């Protein structure tokens, strides 16, 4: 039996937007930032299937109101959570409504018997509407009812969706499309492999359209073997989509090309048995496995050889001994400071935390704060919102990245490099050295030309990626360019050191290493050619998707 709990209503502009439920020292939210809109969207998606709606938890009441407004009466509501009902007032609003059967007494078998009798009286099958929050709150009660109700209910839509998956050599892939930088490359790779796919574009959907209903329609029409997305785009933090996938028995792969553990901490039901979490960082994969994620795959970044190749168009006037591509991180630090609204002790401490984090081989900001800065760790733990706690960790990461990039670029200045990035480099780098600021460049139109125009393409890994290889590790060799990068174990596992990749160990070595390779043209050309051969043989996005498909087949076929 769950422990005792109490609930706090949350209002915005006098309107109930959420409820915070406190139990066993933890605080959870009914719907989080989505509030009533998330509840209505979830219910409308569930109502795409015919039947008498049975709400397993009344939520904020917005879903019950939506069902009644759409003419789906009568409805039944099973809800015995007195503290939450006090906060929302749902029992007072609906229990006396003749269109609503309110059930809050008896065990699951008694309630189930009354629901089935009600269904027979109304001559229609029962359709469970199960907000994910209640399933987590009391799985034995609400989860047991859901399982029992789904047996007859799945004779309709959900039974049709229980088709066999992964029966063909290449899976059918429903892509939750975003405008993130590797989505286009993933679509190109799907096309190159001949894998059948359908794009569900998250950005071009009509304003006011129902996301849940549109997605269910796409699934029913296309009958995919799997969903695919990047950085969890398309998933809601309340766990609605994750719960829907579980009911559909439809697996999903989410490829994180940022810090997966940090991002997934914001999502309810992130540990769904129907989601394969792919991360570009092997260290992140180990952390996720240790935290109990059931399906984890290390999937490094790659390149698209149709974009990055030696025959890419050249840019007149570009001819550089060395170049670097990347922002200074100053804008990212400023954005996090603005949105975080951190108390003064945390604002005073983030710089020292970032400086010491650069010397920490662990790479876990939360652990680093607890060990090296317990005063800051206590302040972070006291922040009431999980999102702001996560934001402070990302602030430390971003500031550490800003410091590291600045130190690295200072070491490269003797080669008079070209620097492509934000305008803050113009203030950050020394003005007594000659160097060229190119501004921000277009990834697809400009970077291939820059890599071809630079004798030494310089790379330093983001602290947010720590040991993981970034995009330049693959794009520069694909163009046939020479790359000098910081020494990382994960890069050494993908390329043979000093034959296919050149390393420096710390910023103080950059000037000497870059100068030595600049003077050795035959050595640069040999290494660049060997690296390109390796990339084409093992490190394209088509290679990555084949690895992903094999992992999905092992886990879900």
Coordinates of C-alpha atoms in Angstrom, one line a residue:
X1 CA 0.0 0.0 0.0
X2 CA 1.5 3.4 -0.9
X3 CA 2.6 5.7 1.9
X4 CA 0.6 8.7 3.1
X5 CA 0.6 11.7 0.8
X6 CA -0.7 15.2 0.6
X7 CA -1.3 17.5 -2.3
X8 CA -0.8 21.2 -3.1
X9 CA -2.8 23.0 -5.8
X10 CA -0.7 25.2 -8.1
X11 CA -2.3 28.3 -9.7
X12 CA -1.4 30.7 -12.5
X13 CA -3.4 33.9 -13.0
X14 CA -6.1 32.4 -10.6
X15 CA -6.4 29.2 -12.7
X16 CA -5.6 25.7 -11.4
X17 CA -2.7 24.5 -13.6
X18 CA -1.3 21.6 -11.7
X19 CA -1.1 19.7 -8.4
X20 CA 2.1 18.8 -6.5
X21 CA 1.8 15.5 -4.7
X22 CA 4.2 14.9 -1.8
X23 CA 4.8 11.3 -0.8
X24 CA 7.7 9.5 0.9
X25 CA 9.9 12.5 0.7
X26 CA 9.3 13.0 -3.0
X27 CA 7.3 15.5 -5.0
X28 CA 5.6 14.6 -8.2
X29 CA 3.2 16.6 -10.4
X30 CA 0.0 15.6 -12.1
X31 CA 0.9 17.0 -15.5
X32 CA 3.9 19.3 -15.0
X33 CA 4.3 22.4 -17.2
X34 CA 1.8 21.1 -19.7
X35 CA -1.1 21.5 -17.2
X36 CA -4.7 21.3 -18.4
X37 CA -3.6 21.4 -22.1
X38 CA -1.5 18.2 -21.7
X39 CA -4.4 16.5 -19.9
X40 CA -6.9 17.5 -22.7
X41 CA -4.4 16.3 -25.4
X42 CA -3.9 13.0 -23.6
X43 CA -7.7 12.4 -23.3
X44 CA -8.5 13.4 -26.9
X45 CA -5.9 10.9 -28.1
X46 CA -7.5 8.1 -26.0
X47 CA -10.9 9.0 -27.2
X48 CA -9.9 8.3 -30.8
X49 CA -11.1 4.7 -29.9
X50 CA -14.8 4.1 -29.5
X51 CA -16.2 3.0 -26.2
X52 CA -17.4 4.3 -22.8
X53 CA -14.6 6.4 -21.3
X54 CA -13.5 5.1 -17.9
X55 CA -11.1 7.6 -16.2
X56 CA -8.6 5.9 -13.9
X57 CA -7.9 9.1 -12.0
X58 CA -9.7 12.4 -12.6
X59 CA -6.6 14.6 -12.9
X60 CA -7.3 18.3 -13.0
X61 CA -10.8 17.6 -14.4
X62 CA -9.9 19.1 -17.8
X63 CA -10.0 15.7 -19.4
X64 CA -13.4 14.7 -18.0
X65 CA -14.7 18.1 -19.2
X66 CA -13.3 17.5 -22.7
X67 CA -14.9 14.1 -22.9
X68 CA -18.3 15.5 -21.9
X69 CA -17.9 18.5 -24.3
X70 CA -17.2 16.1 -27.1
X71 CA -20.4 14.2 -26.5
X72 CA -18.8 11.1 -25.0
X73 CA -21.2 10.8 -22.1
X74 CA -21.8 8.8 -20.0
X75 CA -18.3 8.5 -18.5
X76 CA -17.1 6.7 -15.4
X77 CA -14.4 8.0 -13.0
X78 CA -12.4 5.9 -10.6
X79 CA -10.6 8.1 -8.1
X80 CA -10.0 7.5 -4.4
X81 CA -7.2 10.0 -3.9
X82 CA -8.7 12.3 -1.3
X83 CA -5.8 14.8 -0.9
X84 CA -5.7 15.3 -4.7
X85 CA -9.4 15.6 -5.0
X86 CA -9.4 18.2 -2.2
X87 CA -6.9 20.2 -4.2
X88 CA -8.7 19.9 -7.5
X89 CA -12.3 19.9 -6.4
X90 CA -13.1 17.3 -9.0
X91 CA -15.4 15.2 -6.8
X92 CA -17.6 18.2 -6.1
X93 CA -17.7 19.1 -9.8
X94 CA -18.6 15.7 -11.2
X95 CA -19.9 13.3 -8.6
X96 CA -23.4 14.7 -8.8
X97 CA -23.4 15.0 -12.6
X98 CA -25.9 12.4 -14.0
X99 CA -23.6 11.8 -16.9
X100 CA -20.8 10.7 -14.6
X101 CA -20.5 7.4 -12.7
X102 CA -18.1 8.2 -9.8
X103 CA -16.5 5.2 -8.1
X104 CA -14.3 5.6 -5.0
X105 CA -15.3 2.8 -2.7
X106 CA -14.3 -0.9 -2.7
X107 CA -11.4 -2.9 -4.1
X108 CA -10.4 -3.4 -7.7
X109 CA -12.7 -6.5 -8.2
X110 CA -15.8 -4.7 -6.8
X111 CA -15.1 -1.6 -8.9
X112 CA -14.5 -3.8 -12.0
X113 CA -17.8 -5.6 -11.5
X114 CA -19.7 -2.3 -11.2
X115 CA -18.0 -0.9 -14.3
X116 CA -18.9 -4.0 -16.4
X117 CA -22.5 -3.9 -15.3
X118 CA -22.5 -0.2 -16.2
X119 CA -21.1 -1.0 -19.6
X120 CA -23.7 -3.7 -20.2
X121 CA -26.5 -1.3 -19.2
X122 CA -25.2 1.2 -21.7
X123 CA -24.6 -1.4 -24.4
X124 CA -21.0 -0.4 -25.2
X125 CA -17.5 -1.6 -24.5
X126 CA -15.4 0.1 -21.8
X127 CA -12.5 2.4 -22.9
X128 CA -9.9 2.9 -20.1
X129 CA -8.4 6.5 -20.0
X130 CA -5.4 6.1 -17.7
X131 CA -3.4 9.3 -16.9
X132 CA 0.2 8.1 -16.4
X133 CA 0.5 9.9 -13.0
X134 CA -2.1 7.6 -11.3
X135 CA -0.4 4.5 -12.8
X136 CA 2.8 5.5 -11.0
X137 CA 1.0 6.7 -7.9
X138 CA -0.7 3.3 -7.1
X139 CA 0.3 0.7 -9.7
X140 CA -1.4 -2.1 -7.8
X141 CA -4.8 -0.4 -7.8
X142 CA -5.0 1.7 -11.0
X143 CA -2.6 -0.5 -12.9
X144 CA -4.6 -3.6 -12.0
X145 CA -7.8 -2.0 -13.2
X146 CA -6.1 -0.9 -16.4
X147 CA -4.9 -4.4 -17.2
X148 CA -8.3 -5.9 -16.5
X149 CA -10.1 -3.2 -18.5
X150 CA -7.8 -3.5 -21.5
X151 CA -8.6 -7.1 -22.1
X152 CA -12.0 -6.4 -23.6
X153 CA -11.1 -2.9 -24.8
X154 CA -8.2 -4.0 -26.9
X155 CA -10.6 -6.0 -29.1
X156 CA -10.7 -2.7 -31.1
X157 CA -8.0 -0.3 -32.0
X158 CA -5.2 -1.7 -29.7
X159 CA -5.8 -5.2 -30.9
X160 CA -5.3 -4.0 -34.5
X161 CA -2.1 -2.4 -33.4
X162 CA -0.7 -5.6 -31.9
X163 CA 0.7 -6.7 -35.2
X164 CA 4.1 -8.5 -35.4
X165 CA 7.1 -6.2 -35.6
X166 CA 10.5 -6.5 -37.3
X167 CA 9.4 -9.2 -39.8
X168 CA 11.4 -7.8 -42.7
X169 CA 15.1 -7.2 -43.2
X170 CA 14.7 -3.4 -42.7
X171 CA 12.1 -2.0 -40.3
X172 CA 9.4 0.4 -41.1
X173 CA 10.3 3.6 -39.2
X174 CA 8.0 6.4 -38.1
X175 CA 10.2 9.4 -37.6
X176 CA 9.2 12.1 -35.1
X177 CA 10.9 14.9 -37.2
X178 CA 12.5 17.9 -35.7
X179 CA 14.9 20.5 -37.0
X180 CA 17.8 19.3 -34.9
X181 CA 21.1 19.1 -36.8
X182 CA 21.4 15.4 -37.4
X183 CA 17.7 14.8 -38.4
X184 CA 18.4 15.5 -42.0
X185 CA 21.4 13.2 -42.0
X186 CA 19.3 10.4 -40.4
X187 CA 16.6 10.8 -43.2
X188 CA 19.3 10.7 -45.8
X189 CA 20.7 7.5 -44.3
X190 CA 17.2 5.9 -44.2
X191 CA 16.8 6.7 -47.9
X192 CA 20.3 5.3 -48.7
X193 CA 19.5 2.1 -46.8
X194 CA 16.2 1.7 -48.5
X195 CA 14.4 1.5 -45.2
X196 CA 10.7 2.4 -45.5
X197 CA 9.9 5.4 -43.4
X198 CA 7.3 8.1 -42.8
X199 CA 8.1 11.6 -41.4
X200 CA 5.8 12.9 -38.7
X201 CA 7.0 16.5 -38.8
X202 CA 6.7 18.1 -35.4
X203 CA 7.2 21.6 -36.7
X204 CA 4.9 21.8 -39.7
X205 CA 1.8 20.6 -38.0
X206 CA -1.3 22.8 -38.2
X207 CA -1.8 25.2 -35.3
X208 CA -4.5 23.8 -33.0
X209 CA -4.2 20.3 -34.4
X210 CA -4.4 17.4 -31.9
X211 CA -1.0 15.9 -31.5
X212 CA -2.0 12.7 -29.9
X213 CA -4.8 12.0 -32.3
X214 CA -2.7 12.8 -35.4
X215 CA 0.1 10.6 -34.2
X216 CA -2.3 7.7 -33.6
X217 CA -3.6 8.2 -37.1
X218 CA -0.1 8.1 -38.5
X219 CA 0.7 4.9 -36.6
X220 CA -2.6 3.2 -37.7
X221 CA -2.0 4.2 -41.4
X222 CA 1.7 3.4 -41.6
X223 CA 1.9 0.5 -39.2
X224 CA 5.6 1.1 -38.2
X225 CA 7.9 -1.4 -36.6
X226 CA 9.4 1.4 -34.5
X227 CA 9.4 5.2 -33.8
X228 CA 12.6 7.2 -34.1
X229 CA 13.5 10.6 -32.7
X230 CA 16.5 12.7 -31.6
X231 CA 16.9 14.1 -28.1
X232 CA 13.5 12.8 -27.1
X233 CA 11.7 15.4 -29.4
X234 CA 8.0 14.5 -29.5
X235 CA 8.0 13.0 -26.0
X236 CA 6.2 14.9 -23.2
X237 CA 7.7 15.2 -19.8
X238 CA 4.5 13.9 -18.1
X239 CA 5.0 10.5 -19.8
X240 CA 1.9 10.5 -21.9
X241 CA 3.5 9.3 -25.1
X242 CA 5.7 6.7 -23.3
X243 CA 2.5 5.3 -21.8
X244 CA 0.8 5.2 -25.1
X245 CA 3.7 3.3 -26.7
X246 CA 3.4 0.7 -24.0
X247 CA -0.3 0.2 -24.7
X248 CA 0.4 0.0 -28.4
X249 CA 3.4 -2.4 -27.8
X250 CA 5.3 -0.1 -30.2
X251 CA 9.0 0.4 -29.4
X252 CA 10.8 3.7 -29.9
X253 CA 14.5 4.7 -30.2
X254 CA 15.6 8.1 -28.9
X255 CA 19.1 9.1 -30.0
X256 CA 20.6 11.6 -27.6
X257 CA 23.4 13.8 -29.1
X258 CA 23.6 15.9 -26.0
X259 CA 23.9 14.8 -22.3
X260 CA 21.3 12.0 -22.2
X261 CA 21.3 11.5 -18.4
X262 CA 20.9 15.2 -17.7
X263 CA 18.0 15.6 -20.2
X264 CA 16.1 12.4 -19.2
X265 CA 16.0 13.5 -15.6
X266 CA 13.2 15.9 -16.7
X267 CA 11.0 13.1 -18.1
X268 CA 8.5 10.9 -16.3
X269 CA 8.5 7.3 -17.5
X270 CA 11.9 7.8 -19.1
X271 CA 12.7 4.2 -18.0
X272 CA 10.0 2.8 -20.2
X273 CA 10.6 -0.9 -21.3
X274 CA 9.5 0.2 -24.8
X275 CA 12.1 2.9 -25.3
X276 CA 15.7 2.2 -26.4
X277 CA 17.8 5.2 -25.2
X278 CA 20.8 5.7 -27.6
X279 CA 23.6 8.0 -26.5
X280 CA 26.6 9.3 -28.4
X281 CA 28.7 9.1 -25.2
X282 CA 29.9 5.7 -23.9
X283 CA 30.2 7.2 -20.3
X284 CA 26.6 8.4 -20.5
X285 CA 25.6 4.9 -21.5
X286 CA 27.2 3.3 -18.5
X287 CA 25.5 5.9 -16.2
X288 CA 22.1 5.2 -17.7
X289 CA 22.5 1.4 -17.3
X290 CA 23.5 1.9 -13.7
X291 CA 20.4 4.0 -13.1
X292 CA 18.2 1.2 -14.3
X293 CA 17.3 2.1 -17.8
X294 CA 16.2 -1.2 -19.4
X295 CA 17.5 -0.6 -23.0
X296 CA 20.6 1.5 -23.6
X297 CA 22.8 1.7 -26.7
X298 CA 26.1 3.5 -27.2
X299 CA 25.7 5.0 -30.6
X300 CA 28.4 7.6 -31.6
X301 CA 27.9 10.4 -34.0
X302 CA 28.9 9.9 -37.6
X303 CA 29.0 11.8 -40.9
X304 CA 27.0 12.1 -44.1
X305 CA 29.5 11.5 -47.0
X306 CA 27.0 13.1 -49.4
X307 CA 27.6 16.4 -47.7
X308 CA 31.2 16.1 -46.5
X309 CA 33.5 14.9 -49.2
X310 CA 36.8 16.1 -51.0
X311 CA 34.9 17.4 -54.0
X312 CA 32.8 19.9 -52.0
X313 CA 32.7 23.4 -53.4
X314 CA 35.6 25.6 -52.4
X315 CA 35.3 29.2 -51.1
X316 CA 37.4 31.8 -53.0
X317 CA 39.9 33.5 -50.7
X318 CA 39.9 30.9 -48.0
X319 CA 43.3 29.5 -47.3
X320 CA 44.2 29.0 -43.6
X321 CA 47.1 27.3 -41.7
X322 CA 44.6 26.5 -38.9
X323 CA 40.9 26.9 -38.2
X324 CA 38.4 26.2 -35.4
X325 CA 34.6 26.0 -35.6
X326 CA 32.6 26.5 -32.4
X327 CA 30.9 29.2 -30.3
X328 CA 32.5 30.7 -27.3
X329 CA 29.7 29.4 -25.0
X330 CA 29.2 32.9 -23.6
X331 CA 25.7 33.2 -24.9
X332 CA 24.7 29.7 -23.5
X333 CA 26.1 30.7 -20.1
X334 CA 24.1 34.0 -20.2
X335 CA 20.9 32.2 -21.2
X336 CA 21.1 29.7 -18.4
X337 CA 21.8 32.5 -15.9
X338 CA 18.8 34.4 -17.1
X339 CA 16.3 31.5 -17.1
X340 CA 17.6 29.8 -13.9
X341 CA 16.8 32.7 -11.6
X342 CA 19.3 31.2 -9.1
X343 CA 19.8 32.5 -5.6
X344 CA 22.9 34.6 -4.9
X345 CA 25.1 31.9 -3.3
X346 CA 24.7 29.7 -6.5
X347 CA 25.4 32.7 -8.7
X348 CA 28.6 33.5 -6.7
X349 CA 29.8 29.8 -6.9
X350 CA 29.2 28.6 -10.4
X351 CA 32.5 29.8 -11.8
X352 CA 34.7 28.1 -9.1
X353 CA 32.6 24.9 -9.6
X354 CA 33.2 25.1 -13.4
X355 CA 37.0 25.7 -12.9
X356 CA 37.4 22.7 -10.6
X357 CA 35.1 20.5 -12.8
X358 CA 37.6 20.9 -15.7
X359 CA 40.1 18.9 -13.6
X360 CA 37.6 16.2 -12.7
X361 CA 37.9 13.0 -14.8
X362 CA 34.5 11.7 -13.6
X363 CA 32.4 14.0 -15.8
X364 CA 29.4 13.9 -13.4
X365 CA 28.5 17.5 -12.3
X366 CA 26.1 16.4 -9.6
X367 CA 28.7 14.1 -8.0
X368 CA 31.4 16.7 -8.4
X369 CA 29.3 19.3 -6.6
X370 CA 28.6 16.9 -3.7
X371 CA 32.3 16.1 -3.3
X372 CA 34.1 19.3 -4.1
X373 CA 31.4 22.0 -3.3
X374 CA 29.0 20.6 -0.7
X375 CA 27.8 24.1 0.0
X376 CA 26.6 24.5 -3.6
X377 CA 25.2 21.0 -3.7
X378 CA 23.0 21.8 -0.7
X379 CA 21.8 25.0 -2.3
X380 CA 21.0 23.1 -5.6
X381 CA 19.1 20.4 -3.7
X382 CA 17.0 23.1 -2.0
X383 CA 15.7 24.4 -5.3
X384 CA 12.0 23.4 -5.4
X385 CA 11.8 22.6 -9.2
X386 CA 13.7 19.6 -10.7
X387 CA 14.1 21.6 -13.9
X388 CA 16.0 24.4 -12.1
X389 CA 18.3 21.8 -10.4
X390 CA 19.1 20.4 -13.8
X391 CA 19.6 23.9 -15.2
X392 CA 22.3 24.6 -12.6
X393 CA 24.2 21.5 -13.5
X394 CA 24.1 22.6 -17.1
X395 CA 25.2 26.1 -16.1
X396 CA 28.4 24.6 -14.6
X397 CA 28.9 22.5 -17.7
X398 CA 28.5 25.4 -20.0
X399 CA 30.9 27.7 -18.0
X400 CA 33.4 24.9 -17.9
X401 CA 33.1 24.6 -21.6
X402 CA 33.6 28.3 -22.1
X403 CA 36.8 28.2 -20.0
X404 CA 38.2 25.2 -21.8
X405 CA 37.6 26.6 -25.3
X406 CA 39.1 29.9 -24.4
X407 CA 42.3 28.2 -23.1
X408 CA 42.5 26.0 -26.2
X409 CA 42.1 28.9 -28.6
X410 CA 44.7 30.9 -26.7
X411 CA 47.1 28.0 -27.5
X412 CA 46.2 28.0 -31.2
X413 CA 46.7 31.8 -31.7
X414 CA 50.4 31.5 -32.8
X415 CA 49.2 29.9 -36.0
X416 CA 47.0 32.9 -36.8
X417 CA 43.8 30.7 -37.1
X418 CA 40.5 31.4 -38.6
X419 CA 37.7 31.1 -36.0
X420 CA 34.1 30.5 -36.9
X421 CA 31.7 31.2 -34.1
X422 CA 29.8 33.9 -32.2
X423 CA 30.9 37.5 -31.9
X424 CA 32.0 37.0 -28.3
X425 CA 35.3 35.5 -29.6
X426 CA 36.2 39.0 -30.7
X427 CA 36.3 40.2 -27.1
X428 CA 37.6 37.0 -25.6
X429 CA 40.7 36.4 -27.7
X430 CA 43.9 38.5 -27.5
X431 CA 44.0 41.4 -29.9
X432 CA 47.8 41.5 -30.1
X433 CA 47.8 38.3 -32.1
X434 CA 46.7 38.1 -35.8
X435 CA 43.7 35.9 -36.3
X436 CA 40.6 35.9 -38.5
X437 CA 37.0 35.9 -37.3
X438 CA 34.6 34.3 -39.8
X439 CA 31.4 34.8 -37.8
X440 CA 28.9 31.9 -37.7
X441 CA 29.0 29.6 -40.7
X442 CA 26.3 27.4 -42.1
X443 CA 27.0 23.7 -41.2
X444 CA 26.0 22.4 -44.6
X445 CA 27.0 25.2 -47.0
X446 CA 30.2 26.5 -45.4
X447 CA 31.9 23.9 -43.2
X448 CA 33.0 21.5 -46.0
X449 CA 34.7 24.4 -47.7
X450 CA 36.4 25.5 -44.5
X451 CA 37.7 22.0 -43.7
X452 CA 39.2 21.8 -47.3
X453 CA 40.8 25.3 -46.9
X454 CA 42.5 24.5 -43.6
X455 CA 45.8 22.7 -43.3
X456 CA 45.2 22.0 -39.6
X457 CA 41.5 21.7 -38.5
X458 CA 41.5 22.1 -34.8
X459 CA 39.0 20.5 -32.5
X460 CA 38.4 20.7 -28.7
X461 CA 35.7 18.6 -27.1
X462 CA 32.8 20.2 -25.3
X463 CA 32.7 19.5 -21.6
X464 CA 29.1 18.5 -22.1
X465 CA 30.3 15.6 -24.2
X466 CA 33.4 15.0 -22.1
X467 CA 34.9 11.9 -23.7
X468 CA 32.5 11.5 -26.6
X469 CA 33.6 12.4 -30.2
X470 CA 31.8 15.3 -31.7
X471 CA 30.7 15.9 -35.2
X472 CA 34.1 17.4 -36.5
X473 CA 35.8 14.1 -35.6
X474 CA 34.0 12.5 -38.5
X475 CA 33.2 15.4 -40.8
X476 CA 36.8 16.7 -41.3
X477 CA 38.2 13.3 -42.3
X478 CA 35.2 12.7 -44.6
X479 CA 36.3 15.9 -46.5
X480 CA 39.9 14.6 -46.6
X481 CA 41.1 17.2 -44.1
X482 CA 43.6 16.8 -41.3
X483 CA 42.3 17.0 -37.7
X484 CA 44.1 17.8 -34.5
X485 CA 41.9 17.1 -31.4
X486 CA 42.2 16.6 -27.7
X487 CA 43.0 13.1 -26.5
X488 CA 39.9 11.1 -25.6
X489 CA 39.6 7.3 -25.1
X490 CA 36.4 7.1 -27.1
X491 CA 38.0 8.7 -30.1
X492 CA 41.0 6.4 -29.8
X493 CA 38.5 3.4 -29.8
X494 CA 37.2 4.6 -33.2
X495 CA 40.4 5.8 -34.9
X496 CA 44.0 4.5 -34.7
X497 CA 46.0 7.2 -32.8
X498 CA 48.8 9.0 -34.7
X499 CA 47.9 7.0 -37.9
X500 CA 44.3 8.1 -38.3
X501 CA 43.9 10.9 -35.7
X502 CA 46.4 13.4 -34.1
X503 CA 46.0 14.2 -30.4
X504 CA 47.1 16.9 -28.0
X505 CA 46.8 16.1 -24.2
X506 CA 46.2 19.6 -22.7
X507 CA 46.0 23.2 -23.9
X508 CA 49.6 23.9 -23.2
X509 CA 50.6 21.4 -25.9
X510 CA 48.5 22.9 -28.7
X511 CA 50.9 25.5 -30.1
X512 CA 53.8 23.0 -30.4
X513 CA 51.6 20.1 -31.8
X514 CA 49.9 22.3 -34.3
X515 CA 53.1 23.8 -35.5
X516 CA 54.8 20.4 -35.9
X517 CA 52.0 19.0 -38.0
X518 CA 51.8 22.2 -40.1
X519 CA 55.4 21.7 -41.0
X520 CA 54.9 18.0 -42.0
X521 CA 52.7 18.1 -45.1
X522 CA 53.3 14.5 -46.2
X523 CA 52.5 13.3 -42.6
X524 CA 49.3 15.3 -42.6
X525 CA 48.2 14.0 -46.0
X526 CA 48.9 10.3 -45.0
X527 CA 46.9 10.7 -41.7
X528 CA 44.0 12.5 -43.5
X529 CA 43.7 9.7 -46.1
X530 CA 43.8 6.9 -43.6
X531 CA 41.1 8.7 -41.5
X532 CA 38.9 9.2 -44.5
X533 CA 39.1 5.4 -45.4
X534 CA 38.1 4.6 -41.8
X535 CA 35.2 7.0 -41.8
X536 CA 33.8 5.6 -45.1
X537 CA 34.2 2.0 -43.9
X538 CA 32.7 2.4 -40.4
X539 CA 31.5 5.9 -39.4
X540 CA 28.6 7.1 -41.6
X541 CA 25.0 7.6 -40.5
X542 CA 24.0 4.5 -42.5
X543 CA 26.4 2.5 -40.4
X544 CA 24.9 3.9 -37.2
X545 CA 21.3 3.1 -38.3
X546 CA 22.2 -0.5 -39.2
X547 CA 23.6 -0.8 -35.6
X548 CA 20.4 0.8 -34.2
X549 CA 18.1 -1.5 -36.2
X550 CA 20.0 -4.6 -35.0
X551 CA 19.7 -3.4 -31.4
X552 CA 15.9 -2.8 -31.8
X553 CA 15.5 -6.2 -33.3
X554 CA 17.3 -7.9 -30.4
X555 CA 15.3 -6.0 -27.8
X556 CA 11.8 -6.0 -29.4
X557 CA 11.3 -8.4 -32.3

